[in-house]
XYZ file of C-alpha atoms in Angstrom:
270
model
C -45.654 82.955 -5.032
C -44.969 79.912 -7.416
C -45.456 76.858 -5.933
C -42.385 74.586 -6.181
C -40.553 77.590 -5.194
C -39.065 77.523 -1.204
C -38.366 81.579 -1.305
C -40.118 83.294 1.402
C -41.070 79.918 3.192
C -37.411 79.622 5.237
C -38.549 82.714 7.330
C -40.949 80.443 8.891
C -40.166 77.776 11.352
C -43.595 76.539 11.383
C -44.857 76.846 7.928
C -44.392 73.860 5.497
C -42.911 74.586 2.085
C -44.896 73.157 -0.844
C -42.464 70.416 -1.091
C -43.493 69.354 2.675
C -40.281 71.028 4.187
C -39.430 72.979 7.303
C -36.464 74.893 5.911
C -35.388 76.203 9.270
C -35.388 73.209 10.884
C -33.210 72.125 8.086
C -30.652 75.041 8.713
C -30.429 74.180 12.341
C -28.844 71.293 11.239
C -26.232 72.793 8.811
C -25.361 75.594 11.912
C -24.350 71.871 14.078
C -21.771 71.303 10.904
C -21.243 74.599 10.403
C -19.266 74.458 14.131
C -16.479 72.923 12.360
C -15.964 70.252 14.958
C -16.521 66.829 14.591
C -17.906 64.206 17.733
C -17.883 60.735 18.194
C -20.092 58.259 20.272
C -19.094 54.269 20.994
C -21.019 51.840 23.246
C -18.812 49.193 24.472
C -19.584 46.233 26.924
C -19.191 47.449 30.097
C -18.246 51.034 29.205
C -19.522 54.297 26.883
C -17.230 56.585 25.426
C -17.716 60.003 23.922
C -14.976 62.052 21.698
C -15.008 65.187 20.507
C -12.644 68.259 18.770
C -11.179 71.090 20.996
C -10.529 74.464 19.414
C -9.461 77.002 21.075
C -10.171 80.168 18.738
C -8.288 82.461 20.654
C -4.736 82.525 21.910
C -5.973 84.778 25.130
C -9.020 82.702 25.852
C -7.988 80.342 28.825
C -8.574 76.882 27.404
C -10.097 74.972 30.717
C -13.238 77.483 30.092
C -13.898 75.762 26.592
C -15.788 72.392 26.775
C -18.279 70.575 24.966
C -18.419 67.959 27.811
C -21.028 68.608 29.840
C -22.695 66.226 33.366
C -26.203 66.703 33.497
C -26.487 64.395 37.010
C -23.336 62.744 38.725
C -24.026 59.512 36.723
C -25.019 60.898 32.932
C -23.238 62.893 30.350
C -23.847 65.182 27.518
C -21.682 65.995 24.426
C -23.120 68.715 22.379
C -21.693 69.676 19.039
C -22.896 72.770 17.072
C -24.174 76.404 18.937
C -21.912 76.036 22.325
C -23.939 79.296 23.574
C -27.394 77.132 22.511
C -25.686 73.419 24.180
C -25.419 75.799 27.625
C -28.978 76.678 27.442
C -30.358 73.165 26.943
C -27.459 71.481 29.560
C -29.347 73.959 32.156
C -32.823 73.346 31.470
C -31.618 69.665 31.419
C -30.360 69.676 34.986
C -33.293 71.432 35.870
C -35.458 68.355 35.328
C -32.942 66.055 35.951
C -33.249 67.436 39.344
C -36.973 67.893 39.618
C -37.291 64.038 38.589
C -35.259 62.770 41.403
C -36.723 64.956 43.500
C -40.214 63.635 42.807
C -39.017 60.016 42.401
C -36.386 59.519 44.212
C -33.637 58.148 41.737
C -31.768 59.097 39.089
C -33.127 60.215 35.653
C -32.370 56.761 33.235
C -30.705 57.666 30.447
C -33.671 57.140 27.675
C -35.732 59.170 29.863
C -33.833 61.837 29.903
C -32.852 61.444 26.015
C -36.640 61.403 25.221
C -37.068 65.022 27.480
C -34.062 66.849 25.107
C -35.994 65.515 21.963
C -39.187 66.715 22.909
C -37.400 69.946 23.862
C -36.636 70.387 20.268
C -39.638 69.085 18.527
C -41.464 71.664 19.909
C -39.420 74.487 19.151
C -40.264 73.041 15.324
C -43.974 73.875 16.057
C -44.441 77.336 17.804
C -43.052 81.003 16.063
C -41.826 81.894 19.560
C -38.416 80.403 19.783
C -36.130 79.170 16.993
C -34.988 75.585 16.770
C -31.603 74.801 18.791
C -28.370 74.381 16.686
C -27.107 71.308 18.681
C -26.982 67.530 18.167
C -27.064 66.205 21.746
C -25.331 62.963 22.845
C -26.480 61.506 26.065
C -24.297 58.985 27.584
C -24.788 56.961 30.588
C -25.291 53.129 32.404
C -28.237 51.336 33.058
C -28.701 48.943 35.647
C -31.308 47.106 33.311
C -30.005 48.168 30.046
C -26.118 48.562 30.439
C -24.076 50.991 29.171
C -26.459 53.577 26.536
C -25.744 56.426 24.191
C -28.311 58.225 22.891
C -28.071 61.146 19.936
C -31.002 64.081 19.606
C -30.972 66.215 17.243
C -32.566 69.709 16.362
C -35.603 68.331 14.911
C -36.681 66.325 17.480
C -35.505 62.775 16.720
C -34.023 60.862 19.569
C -32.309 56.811 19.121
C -30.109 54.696 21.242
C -26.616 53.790 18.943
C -23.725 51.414 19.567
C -21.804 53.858 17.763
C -22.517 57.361 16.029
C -20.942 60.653 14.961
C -21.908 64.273 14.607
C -20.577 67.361 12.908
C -18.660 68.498 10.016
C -17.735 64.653 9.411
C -20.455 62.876 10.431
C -21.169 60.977 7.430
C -17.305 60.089 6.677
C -17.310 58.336 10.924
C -20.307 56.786 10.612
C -18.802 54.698 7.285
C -15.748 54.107 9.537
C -17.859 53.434 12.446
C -19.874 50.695 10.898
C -16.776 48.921 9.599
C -16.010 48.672 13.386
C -19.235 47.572 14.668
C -19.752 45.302 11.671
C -20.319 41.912 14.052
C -21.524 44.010 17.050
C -18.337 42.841 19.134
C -18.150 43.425 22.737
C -15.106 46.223 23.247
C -13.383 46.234 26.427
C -13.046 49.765 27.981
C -10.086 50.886 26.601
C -11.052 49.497 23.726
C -14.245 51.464 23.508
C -12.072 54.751 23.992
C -9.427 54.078 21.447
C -11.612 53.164 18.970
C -13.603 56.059 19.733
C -10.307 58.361 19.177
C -8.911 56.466 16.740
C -12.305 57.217 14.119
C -12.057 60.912 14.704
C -8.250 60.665 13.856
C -9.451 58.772 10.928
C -11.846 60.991 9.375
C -10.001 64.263 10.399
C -6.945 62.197 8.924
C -4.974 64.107 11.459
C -2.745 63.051 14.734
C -3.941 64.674 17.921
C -2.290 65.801 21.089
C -4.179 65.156 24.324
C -4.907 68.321 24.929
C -6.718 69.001 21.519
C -9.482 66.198 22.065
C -12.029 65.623 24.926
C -13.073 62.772 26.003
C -16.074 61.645 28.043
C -17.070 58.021 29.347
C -18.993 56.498 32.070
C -17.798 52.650 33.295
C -19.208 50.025 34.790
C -17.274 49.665 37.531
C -18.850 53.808 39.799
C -21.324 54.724 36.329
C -20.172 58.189 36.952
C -19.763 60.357 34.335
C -16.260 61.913 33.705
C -14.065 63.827 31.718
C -10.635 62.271 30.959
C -7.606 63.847 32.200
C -4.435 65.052 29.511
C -2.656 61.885 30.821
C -4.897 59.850 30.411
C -5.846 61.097 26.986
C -2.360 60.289 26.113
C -1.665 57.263 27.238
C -4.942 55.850 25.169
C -2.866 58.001 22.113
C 0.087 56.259 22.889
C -1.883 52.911 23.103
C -3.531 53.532 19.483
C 0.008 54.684 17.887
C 1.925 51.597 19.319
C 0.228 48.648 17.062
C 1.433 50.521 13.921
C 4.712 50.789 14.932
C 5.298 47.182 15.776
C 7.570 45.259 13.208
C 6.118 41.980 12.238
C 8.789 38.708 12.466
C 9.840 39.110 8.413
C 10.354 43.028 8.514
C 12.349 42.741 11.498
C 14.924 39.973 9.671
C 14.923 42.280 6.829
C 15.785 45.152 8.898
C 18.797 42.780 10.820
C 19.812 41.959 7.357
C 20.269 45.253 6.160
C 22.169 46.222 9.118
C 24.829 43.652 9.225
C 25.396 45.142 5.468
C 25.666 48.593 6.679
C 28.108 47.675 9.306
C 30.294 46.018 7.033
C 29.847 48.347 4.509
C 31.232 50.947 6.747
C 33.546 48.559 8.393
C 31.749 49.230 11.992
């Protein structure tokens, strides 16, 4: 074999190419975008808020089954975006120790602890032939009573950091540009918002208008720091929220528009 050449070396999860690359771990990251769906992470003040794409592939499959939402404990969250059947295995394993850490400590697993567990998880699936790397980017969401509200992304090879905003998916790269306009003078959303401006990047980037019942959304307040799922009304009243600003007329436009009615009306002799 030529060095220089990656053939043969992408059949190995632990064996470096000559160019210093793990190929496999690379493709676990392309099988995450390869999902087709498209997840969004903001951190507000008081509040976290996670959104994601739901596709329903199949006109028979009942759609309440299909989430990407997922509570590890009663007070933290996980959205996972890529393998759904690899997200299950790693939201089980993650409740397992969740549950085994309160257990032994008696309190809650903190949110970076629990962040740094999944990323370990991963990194050493990079490092032993026995089990392949997991197609998922994990984001763990959840509020601190030191460090206020935290949202955390993991990803298959092992890397784990804390974001005020971040995407994952097909778009990722096209909602993080968006996000960063956002987040430009780290300002201090409100709840809603955190969630509207959570929705409002995935519309963005998908350049598409959703109905509540094709988006989840997950967020964790303040006010209980449990971890929920939004309802469908509640969805679209945050939709509703995000559509109304456009719509509103500014003083000038609305004298041009009075204007151009009193000339239809006496055009038409009304």
């Amino acid at each position: 074999m030529s060095r220089g050449s990656g053939a043969g070396y992408d059949r190995h999860i632990t064996i470096f190419s000559p160019e210093g690359r793990l190929y496999q771990v690379e493709y676990a990251f392309k099988a995450v975008k390869s999902s087709g769906v498209t997840s969004i992470g903001v951190r507000g003040k008081d509040s976290v808020c996670v959104v994601t794409q739901k596709k329903v592939p199949d006109k028979l499959l009942d759609d309440t089954s299909i989430t990407h939402l997922f509570p590890i404990t009663k007070y933290t969250g996980l959205l996972a975006t890529g393998l759904t059947a690899d997200a299950r295995s790693l939201v089980s394993q993650a409740r397992n120790e969740a549950a085994e850490f309160r257990k032994k400590w008696g309190y809650e697993m903190p949110v970076d602890v629990l962040a740094k567990w999944i990323a370990d998880k991963a990194q050493i699936y990079t490092q032993h032939a026995y089990m392949r790397p997991l197609g998922v980017v994990a984001m763990v969401l959840g509020y601190d009573e030191e460090k206020n509200a935290q949202l955390f992304k993991c990803d298959p090879a092992g890397h784990f950091f804390g974001h005020k905003a971040t995407s994952a998916g097909l778009k990722e790269q096209e909602a993080i540009n968006f996000l960063e306009k956002k987040m430009k003078d780290s300002p201090q959303f409100t709840y809603d918002e955190t969630v509207q401006i959570a929705i409002s990047a995935l519309q963005s980037v998908l350049q598409e208008d959703f109905k509540a019942t094709e988006i989840e959304v997950g967020v964790v307040r303040k006010e209980d720091r449990v971890f929920r799922a939004l309802k469908t009304e509640e969805i679209d009243q945050h939709l509703t929220a995000i559509i109304k600003p456009d719509v509103q007329l500014q003083p000038n436009q609305l004298m041009v528009l009075a204007y151009e009615l009193q000339n239809w009306k006496l055009y038409f002799h009304v």
